[in-house]
Amino acid sequence: MTAASGSARGGVEIRRLHKSFGGVRAVWDVSFTVPAGKTVGLIGPNGSGKTTLLNLLAGYYKPDAGEILYGGTDLAGLPPERIARAGVVRTWQDPRIVPDLTVAENVAIGALARGAGMPNDAARRALLAESGLTAVADTPAGSLPYGQQKLVAIARSLAASPAVLLLDEPLAGLSAFERQHVVALIQQFRTTGTVLLVDHAFGVIAQLCDHVVVLNTGTKLTEGPPGVISKDPSVIEVYFG
Amino acid sequence: MSLLLYGLISGCVYGLWAASFSLIYRATRIFHVVHAAVFTTAAYGYWVASPLIGQVAAAAFALVLSVVLGVGAELLLYRPLARRGASAVLLFVVSLGAYIVVENTIQLIWGAAPRSVPVPFDSVLQTYVTVLGAGVSALELAEAGVALALWGGLVAFLRWTSLGAAIRAVTIAPELAELSGIKVGQIRVATFAGGSLLIGIAGLMMLMKTGIEPSSGLPVWVVAIVATLIGRASVVGSFVASIGMGLTESAMLIWFPAAWQPAMPVLILLGFLVVDAARARLVTWQGRRLARRNVAG
Amino acid sequence: MIVYLYEVVALACIFAIASMSLNLVLGRAGLFSLAHGVLLGIGAYIYGLLTTQAGVSPAVGVVAAVVGTAVLGAALAAVSVHLDEEQFAVTTLAFNLLVVIVLTNWASLTRGAYGVAQIPRLSIGDADPQLMLLLAALLLAALTFVAFRALAKSGFGQLLVASASDPDMVRALGGPVWSLRVRAFAIGSAGAGLAGALFAMQAGYIAPPLFELHLSVLILAMVILGGTRSVGGAVLGAVVLIGIPEALRFAAFNAVSAGPLRQIVFGLLIIVTIYVRLHSKTSRA
Ligand SMILES: Nc1ncnc2c1ncn2[C@@H]1O[C@H](COP(=O)(O)OP(=O)(O)OP(=O)(O)O)[C@@H](O)[C@H]1O
Ligand SMILES: [Mg+2]
């Protein structure tokens, strides 16, 4: 790594990112910045390219063109494990937990995978408590309901102690009670870290985000503070028009 | 020159093995090891039956046996297990288990010794002919010809009959095929029947040419699967790969004693995979180098 | 009679070591290897050739077998663990066939089809060598059990399970899946090498046909029978599958038919075990 990555708690700058699948322009010439320590919302109708953008940031896809600057490094095209070890960690729309491992073991994967070793007991218990998972810590994660599995997945990504957290629809499919836990987790994380939050629940986006980027059919429609975006007629148009 | 001819002849025979396997593999994605047992079963069926009921009836009996065994594997093993959620690799292991059962049952009953039969039409097939300045037996030429003809027939069948079109549909997009009213289960059975028939014929061919023993099937399966993997599972591609393997094997005879010959398909497979792996890692390294350069610049 | 019992128990311990090590590879790392029997064979040959041809002491021979097999296993894994499950299984199967061909044909190194005879055992003073071997096998099996249990429960073991279940997820969290798998396979191969060295001592004579595909399938059957998730189960599988044929031998099967019959039993066991396991899984759900 380079000296530039010393600013580990840095923001992410996306410059003119492109990705097509065959003829489908999933992400087309998208640029925006997630400033260090801020929470940015990424919204857009179904199929607008939000997940693809996250896949590009996390190294799951290689961009056709464009740069992803993070602490002075271009992450574009790096393998996912390198990106994660540099501090950029993601979640998925699906929980993607390991069904046979217990909840506590699943959460520990986050720390183990980046080579941090087994987390100590106190840290582990604190994280489980904050996620509301203490009672089920020793249950196989596969036997939990969907919403709790998603909580496990978010706790797992937090256990990786990321600098930047990329969350893909963390609230979708959750009960009101589970949502509270997720919102609390994000709120606590954003006091020290940077977040890119993809979701359809605009209420929560408005509550958590400093800034919102709107995608439509792979391109950036507009961006701005949540209060402005919620009144933007073009945004209302693509969502409801 | 003669090596070239031998290479082509064995390449055609390998092509039949590969085509029969890839017909099934394309439609089902099962590493069907029982295929190897079908090969030996056909040969033993013929060997046992021909003194009793004559050559023609015995051949028919052997081929029916092949189809029954191949289709039986699908209906009694793969289908019920797949319905219970068995992964591809579990089906592979089950298939390997079934192969071991068949091979050892044959050995238990008839022993491990090689078996052979008199060549049919021996007045013609046992003569030697000179092709391209090399002497080969008419039997070998005939077998290569039969293999080529069967393969050509298979290609034509897939291309121009409605059943062939259905098989291709199931191969390319099983869900879509199901939706468009094709009975996927029946089509799979058809590929098992067809593939087993072809490998049964190949088993009879080997019995007549060199004789057969209980363990003869597995090397045949290895050749078939290597050609199928290299030929990207297409019936044409795997045949081309088979010809290439036949020629490589001939060329190897220049440098290695014949005892090393079974190593050929395995070496080709490992070489193919190693090159593939190296390519995959090279891409990653290039990615890293690029990234590092970007950082520096 | 007592000597015969020693032999059977020692053999069960040797195969328990082999199946526990495959349990790590298959049950934890999710790598469906059909090369474990031939890796055991490589260990046996390294031990046998070094002690009989190069005058190496048995203790050094065992260490060399463990290390050498681990290195070869790592090399095989390095080019194959990125493949999908079935391709990996086929590659290891091909490796198995290839090694047997090499052992048979590279006669100047391996003594070819003649095999290696008069392989020495570990010995201390003038203790009964069969008893010594039994004790060594028991001790090493116990150590292997402790080590592989610890490994399975460790963070490394958890990461292996996670990368078997969802490799992309583990990579996205920073886990080096390729190197995790190569390490797991190398450790498993080391276990196979240890079992091989002991096997060579026990048998006294080794030849290529011993290590054909059926041996890999036998070890695989032990692991599947015992349940891929438990190290103790692997031991149980080894004890049962070594015990059954020995019992059959007493039931007056002659030597010729015992071979194929044994294979048929193993083949059927594999099919039935997988069938039963899937059945209980689906009926629970
Ligand atoms: N691997 C792929 N291959 C082909 N097309 C893809 C692939 N991934 C995404 N796409 C296409 O790219 C477009 C953007 O998809 P993406 O999943 O990024 O949307 P999204 O904004 O996350 O939608 P949603 O809100 O439904 O999650 C869609 O048209 C999708 O079909
Ligand atoms: Mg999405």
PDB file of C-alpha atoms in Angstrom, chain C residues 49-232:
ATOM      1  CA  LEU C  49      11.703 -45.170  -0.463  1.00  0.00           C
ATOM      2  CA  LEU C  50      13.641 -42.986   1.956  1.00  0.00           C
ATOM      3  CA  THR C  51      13.941 -45.693   4.604  1.00  0.00           C
ATOM      4  CA  THR C  52      14.722 -48.582   2.265  1.00  0.00           C
ATOM      5  CA  GLN C  53      16.700 -46.877  -0.507  1.00  0.00           C
ATOM      6  CA  ALA C  54      18.299 -43.853   1.127  1.00  0.00           C
ATOM      7  CA  GLY C  55      19.034 -45.255   4.562  1.00  0.00           C
ATOM      8  CA  VAL C  56      17.006 -42.607   6.337  1.00  0.00           C
ATOM      9  CA  SER C  57      15.859 -43.394   9.881  1.00  0.00           C
ATOM     10  CA  PRO C  58      12.119 -44.135  10.385  1.00  0.00           C
ATOM     11  CA  ALA C  59      11.527 -41.000  12.467  1.00  0.00           C
ATOM     12  CA  VAL C  60      13.042 -38.733   9.812  1.00  0.00           C
ATOM     13  CA  GLY C  61      11.146 -40.719   7.196  1.00  0.00           C
ATOM     14  CA  VAL C  62       7.836 -39.917   8.887  1.00  0.00           C
ATOM     15  CA  VAL C  63       8.626 -36.215   9.022  1.00  0.00           C
ATOM     16  CA  ALA C  64       9.671 -36.238   5.371  1.00  0.00           C
ATOM     17  CA  ALA C  65       6.453 -38.009   4.413  1.00  0.00           C
ATOM     18  CA  VAL C  66       4.351 -35.411   6.228  1.00  0.00           C
ATOM     19  CA  VAL C  67       6.204 -32.433   4.791  1.00  0.00           C
ATOM     20  CA  GLY C  68       6.597 -33.847   1.290  1.00  0.00           C
ATOM     21  CA  THR C  69       2.935 -34.767   0.982  1.00  0.00           C
ATOM     22  CA  ALA C  70       1.883 -31.359   2.284  1.00  0.00           C
ATOM     23  CA  VAL C  71       4.026 -29.648  -0.364  1.00  0.00           C
ATOM     24  CA  LEU C  72       2.649 -31.770  -3.197  1.00  0.00           C
ATOM     25  CA  GLY C  73      -0.883 -31.269  -1.883  1.00  0.00           C
ATOM     26  CA  ALA C  74      -0.344 -27.520  -1.763  1.00  0.00           C
ATOM     27  CA  ALA C  75       0.868 -27.565  -5.360  1.00  0.00           C
ATOM     28  CA  LEU C  76      -2.225 -29.471  -6.482  1.00  0.00           C
ATOM     29  CA  ALA C  77      -4.477 -27.133  -4.506  1.00  0.00           C
ATOM     30  CA  ALA C  78      -2.782 -24.015  -5.837  1.00  0.00           C
ATOM     31  CA  VAL C  79      -3.932 -24.752  -9.382  1.00  0.00           C
ATOM     32  CA  SER C  80      -7.337 -26.173  -8.565  1.00  0.00           C
ATOM     33  CA  VAL C  81      -9.089 -24.580  -5.575  1.00  0.00           C
ATOM     34  CA  HIS C  82     -10.468 -21.737  -7.684  1.00  0.00           C
ATOM     35  CA  LEU C  83     -12.446 -24.224  -9.806  1.00  0.00           C
ATOM     36  CA  ASP C  84     -16.073 -24.969  -9.131  1.00  0.00           C
ATOM     37  CA  GLU C  85     -16.910 -27.973  -6.983  1.00  0.00           C
ATOM     38  CA  GLU C  86     -17.318 -30.625  -9.661  1.00  0.00           C
ATOM     39  CA  GLN C  87     -14.334 -29.487 -11.666  1.00  0.00           C
ATOM     40  CA  PHE C  88     -12.267 -29.643  -8.510  1.00  0.00           C
ATOM     41  CA  ALA C  89     -13.476 -33.183  -7.870  1.00  0.00           C
ATOM     42  CA  VAL C  90     -12.584 -34.222 -11.417  1.00  0.00           C
ATOM     43  CA  THR C  91      -9.164 -32.583 -11.181  1.00  0.00           C
ATOM     44  CA  THR C  92      -8.312 -34.407  -7.980  1.00  0.00           C
ATOM     45  CA  LEU C  93      -9.587 -37.624  -9.529  1.00  0.00           C
ATOM     46  CA  ALA C  94      -7.278 -37.001 -12.492  1.00  0.00           C
ATOM     47  CA  PHE C  95      -4.407 -36.336 -10.107  1.00  0.00           C
ATOM     48  CA  ASN C  96      -5.115 -39.652  -8.428  1.00  0.00           C
ATOM     49  CA  LEU C  97      -4.947 -41.528 -11.727  1.00  0.00           C
ATOM     50  CA  LEU C  98      -1.832 -39.660 -12.805  1.00  0.00           C
ATOM     51  CA  VAL C  99       0.120 -40.411  -9.640  1.00  0.00           C
ATOM     52  CA  VAL C 100      -0.700 -44.110  -9.885  1.00  0.00           C
ATOM     53  CA  ILE C 101       0.528 -44.124 -13.478  1.00  0.00           C
ATOM     54  CA  VAL C 102       3.724 -42.363 -12.434  1.00  0.00           C
ATOM     55  CA  LEU C 103       4.285 -44.750  -9.521  1.00  0.00           C
ATOM     56  CA  THR C 104       3.825 -47.669 -11.905  1.00  0.00           C
ATOM     57  CA  ASN C 105       5.957 -46.405 -14.756  1.00  0.00           C
ATOM     58  CA  TRP C 106       8.756 -44.367 -13.244  1.00  0.00           C
ATOM     59  CA  ALA C 107      10.440 -47.570 -12.199  1.00  0.00           C
ATOM     60  CA  SER C 108      13.904 -46.111 -11.656  1.00  0.00           C
ATOM     61  CA  LEU C 109      12.528 -43.988  -8.838  1.00  0.00           C
ATOM     62  CA  THR C 110       9.624 -46.015  -7.471  1.00  0.00           C
ATOM     63  CA  ARG C 111      10.609 -49.587  -8.404  1.00  0.00           C
ATOM     64  CA  GLY C 112       7.460 -49.623 -10.548  1.00  0.00           C
ATOM     65  CA  ALA C 113       5.019 -52.492 -10.326  1.00  0.00           C
ATOM     66  CA  TYR C 114       7.398 -54.471  -8.106  1.00  0.00           C
ATOM     67  CA  GLY C 115       6.643 -52.075  -5.289  1.00  0.00           C
ATOM     68  CA  VAL C 116       8.744 -51.338  -2.235  1.00  0.00           C
ATOM     69  CA  ALA C 117       9.334 -54.192   0.188  1.00  0.00           C
ATOM     70  CA  GLN C 118      10.796 -54.659   3.664  1.00  0.00           C
ATOM     71  CA  ILE C 119       9.800 -51.251   4.881  1.00  0.00           C
ATOM     72  CA  PRO C 120      11.095 -50.783   8.443  1.00  0.00           C
ATOM     73  CA  ARG C 121       8.978 -49.808  11.437  1.00  0.00           C
ATOM     74  CA  LEU C 122       9.639 -47.346  14.188  1.00  0.00           C
ATOM     75  CA  SER C 123      11.496 -49.226  16.908  1.00  0.00           C
ATOM     76  CA  ILE C 124      12.790 -48.554  20.364  1.00  0.00           C
ATOM     77  CA  GLY C 125      15.176 -51.119  21.802  1.00  0.00           C
ATOM     78  CA  ASP C 126      13.758 -54.598  21.437  1.00  0.00           C
ATOM     79  CA  ALA C 127      10.093 -53.872  22.112  1.00  0.00           C
ATOM     80  CA  ASP C 128       7.592 -55.878  20.056  1.00  0.00           C
ATOM     81  CA  PRO C 129       7.479 -53.946  16.758  1.00  0.00           C
ATOM     82  CA  GLN C 130       3.779 -54.610  16.154  1.00  0.00           C
ATOM     83  CA  LEU C 131       2.920 -53.381  19.639  1.00  0.00           C
ATOM     84  CA  MET C 132       5.154 -50.335  19.087  1.00  0.00           C
ATOM     85  CA  LEU C 133       3.372 -49.548  15.868  1.00  0.00           C
ATOM     86  CA  LEU C 134       0.012 -49.942  17.545  1.00  0.00           C
ATOM     87  CA  LEU C 135       1.001 -47.535  20.299  1.00  0.00           C
ATOM     88  CA  ALA C 136       2.459 -45.057  17.826  1.00  0.00           C
ATOM     89  CA  ALA C 137      -0.690 -45.195  15.706  1.00  0.00           C
ATOM     90  CA  LEU C 138      -2.933 -44.742  18.736  1.00  0.00           C
ATOM     91  CA  LEU C 139      -0.878 -41.835  20.023  1.00  0.00           C
ATOM     92  CA  LEU C 140      -0.682 -40.112  16.648  1.00  0.00           C
ATOM     93  CA  ALA C 141      -4.395 -40.632  16.024  1.00  0.00           C
ATOM     94  CA  ALA C 142      -5.156 -39.060  19.404  1.00  0.00           C
ATOM     95  CA  LEU C 143      -2.863 -36.115  18.655  1.00  0.00           C
ATOM     96  CA  THR C 144      -4.415 -35.705  15.228  1.00  0.00           C
ATOM     97  CA  PHE C 145      -7.853 -35.717  16.800  1.00  0.00           C
ATOM     98  CA  VAL C 146      -6.918 -32.987  19.269  1.00  0.00           C
ATOM     99  CA  ALA C 147      -5.206 -30.921  16.589  1.00  0.00           C
ATOM    100  CA  PHE C 148      -7.987 -31.160  14.031  1.00  0.00           C
ATOM    101  CA  ARG C 149     -10.659 -30.524  16.640  1.00  0.00           C
ATOM    102  CA  ALA C 150      -8.849 -27.371  17.682  1.00  0.00           C
ATOM    103  CA  LEU C 151      -8.405 -26.368  14.051  1.00  0.00           C
ATOM    104  CA  ALA C 152     -12.092 -26.918  13.293  1.00  0.00           C
ATOM    105  CA  LYS C 153     -13.135 -24.734  16.210  1.00  0.00           C
ATOM    106  CA  SER C 154     -10.546 -22.033  15.535  1.00  0.00           C
ATOM    107  CA  GLY C 155     -11.123 -18.838  13.623  1.00  0.00           C
ATOM    108  CA  PHE C 156      -9.362 -20.477  10.671  1.00  0.00           C
ATOM    109  CA  GLY C 157     -11.905 -23.312  10.778  1.00  0.00           C
ATOM    110  CA  GLN C 158     -14.833 -20.883  10.925  1.00  0.00           C
ATOM    111  CA  LEU C 159     -13.449 -18.923   7.997  1.00  0.00           C
ATOM    112  CA  LEU C 160     -13.089 -22.145   6.018  1.00  0.00           C
ATOM    113  CA  VAL C 161     -16.730 -22.993   6.658  1.00  0.00           C
ATOM    114  CA  ALA C 162     -17.763 -19.503   5.639  1.00  0.00           C
ATOM    115  CA  SER C 163     -15.683 -19.598   2.452  1.00  0.00           C
ATOM    116  CA  ALA C 164     -17.122 -22.988   1.572  1.00  0.00           C
ATOM    117  CA  SER C 165     -20.625 -21.663   1.976  1.00  0.00           C
ATOM    118  CA  ASP C 166     -20.203 -18.237   0.357  1.00  0.00           C
ATOM    119  CA  PRO C 167     -16.706 -17.434  -0.967  1.00  0.00           C
ATOM    120  CA  ASP C 168     -17.677 -14.089  -2.469  1.00  0.00           C
ATOM    121  CA  MET C 169     -19.034 -12.938   0.884  1.00  0.00           C
ATOM    122  CA  VAL C 170     -15.782 -13.851   2.632  1.00  0.00           C
ATOM    123  CA  ARG C 171     -13.709 -12.087  -0.013  1.00  0.00           C
ATOM    124  CA  ALA C 172     -15.858  -8.988   0.313  1.00  0.00           C
ATOM    125  CA  LEU C 173     -14.980  -8.931   4.008  1.00  0.00           C
ATOM    126  CA  GLY C 174     -11.262  -9.219   3.246  1.00  0.00           C
ATOM    127  CA  GLY C 175     -10.804 -12.989   3.463  1.00  0.00           C
ATOM    128  CA  PRO C 176      -8.117 -14.459   1.164  1.00  0.00           C
ATOM    129  CA  VAL C 177     -10.231 -17.435   0.069  1.00  0.00           C
ATOM    130  CA  TRP C 178      -7.670 -18.907  -2.312  1.00  0.00           C
ATOM    131  CA  SER C 179      -4.901 -19.011   0.238  1.00  0.00           C
ATOM    132  CA  LEU C 180      -7.232 -20.228   3.007  1.00  0.00           C
ATOM    133  CA  ARG C 181      -8.185 -23.179   0.841  1.00  0.00           C
ATOM    134  CA  VAL C 182      -4.637 -23.945  -0.212  1.00  0.00           C
ATOM    135  CA  ARG C 183      -3.559 -23.919   3.433  1.00  0.00           C
ATOM    136  CA  ALA C 184      -6.446 -26.203   4.420  1.00  0.00           C
ATOM    137  CA  PHE C 185      -5.601 -28.612   1.628  1.00  0.00           C
ATOM    138  CA  ALA C 186      -1.925 -28.604   2.561  1.00  0.00           C
ATOM    139  CA  ILE C 187      -2.750 -29.368   6.202  1.00  0.00           C
ATOM    140  CA  GLY C 188      -5.103 -32.138   5.107  1.00  0.00           C
ATOM    141  CA  SER C 189      -2.369 -33.523   2.854  1.00  0.00           C
ATOM    142  CA  ALA C 190       0.059 -33.497   5.770  1.00  0.00           C
ATOM    143  CA  GLY C 191      -2.412 -35.711   7.656  1.00  0.00           C
ATOM    144  CA  ALA C 192      -2.655 -38.011   4.651  1.00  0.00           C
ATOM    145  CA  GLY C 193       1.147 -38.165   4.500  1.00  0.00           C
ATOM    146  CA  LEU C 194       1.334 -39.143   8.166  1.00  0.00           C
ATOM    147  CA  ALA C 195      -1.275 -41.843   7.638  1.00  0.00           C
ATOM    148  CA  GLY C 196       0.685 -43.003   4.597  1.00  0.00           C
ATOM    149  CA  ALA C 197       3.950 -43.377   6.471  1.00  0.00           C
ATOM    150  CA  LEU C 198       2.211 -45.425   9.153  1.00  0.00           C
ATOM    151  CA  PHE C 199       0.416 -47.441   6.499  1.00  0.00           C
ATOM    152  CA  ALA C 200       3.750 -48.279   4.846  1.00  0.00           C
ATOM    153  CA  MET C 201       5.121 -49.466   8.204  1.00  0.00           C
ATOM    154  CA  GLN C 202       2.041 -51.537   8.916  1.00  0.00           C
ATOM    155  CA  ALA C 203       1.955 -53.133   5.466  1.00  0.00           C
ATOM    156  CA  GLY C 204       5.716 -53.581   5.134  1.00  0.00           C
ATOM    157  CA  TYR C 205       5.220 -53.692   1.391  1.00  0.00           C
ATOM    158  CA  ILE C 206       3.595 -51.132  -0.897  1.00  0.00           C
ATOM    159  CA  ALA C 207       2.796 -51.173  -4.613  1.00  0.00           C
ATOM    160  CA  PRO C 208       0.865 -48.814  -6.925  1.00  0.00           C
ATOM    161  CA  PRO C 209      -2.441 -50.746  -7.082  1.00  0.00           C
ATOM    162  CA  LEU C 210      -2.963 -50.125  -3.354  1.00  0.00           C
ATOM    163  CA  PHE C 211      -3.430 -46.421  -4.036  1.00  0.00           C
ATOM    164  CA  GLU C 212      -5.822 -46.482  -6.951  1.00  0.00           C
ATOM    165  CA  LEU C 213      -9.036 -44.507  -6.877  1.00  0.00           C
ATOM    166  CA  HIS C 214     -10.819 -46.945  -4.579  1.00  0.00           C
ATOM    167  CA  LEU C 215      -8.674 -45.867  -1.637  1.00  0.00           C
ATOM    168  CA  SER C 216      -9.715 -42.231  -2.074  1.00  0.00           C
ATOM    169  CA  VAL C 217     -13.302 -43.356  -2.341  1.00  0.00           C
ATOM    170  CA  LEU C 218     -12.931 -45.436   0.824  1.00  0.00           C
ATOM    171  CA  ILE C 219     -11.638 -42.452   2.827  1.00  0.00           C
ATOM    172  CA  LEU C 220     -14.354 -40.285   1.336  1.00  0.00           C
ATOM    173  CA  ALA C 221     -16.922 -42.855   2.429  1.00  0.00           C
ATOM    174  CA  MET C 222     -15.539 -42.740   5.974  1.00  0.00           C
ATOM    175  CA  VAL C 223     -15.974 -38.981   6.127  1.00  0.00           C
ATOM    176  CA  ILE C 224     -19.428 -38.976   4.573  1.00  0.00           C
ATOM    177  CA  LEU C 225     -20.559 -41.828   6.817  1.00  0.00           C
ATOM    178  CA  GLY C 226     -19.376 -40.021   9.939  1.00  0.00           C
ATOM    179  CA  GLY C 227     -21.017 -36.764   8.924  1.00  0.00           C
ATOM    180  CA  THR C 228     -18.817 -34.171   7.251  1.00  0.00           C
ATOM    181  CA  ARG C 229     -19.155 -31.683  10.071  1.00  0.00           C
ATOM    182  CA  SER C 230     -17.643 -33.661  12.918  1.00  0.00           C
ATOM    183  CA  VAL C 231     -14.070 -34.787  13.515  1.00  0.00           C
ATOM    184  CA  GLY C 232     -15.290 -37.540  15.839  1.00  0.00           C
TER     185      GLY C 232
END
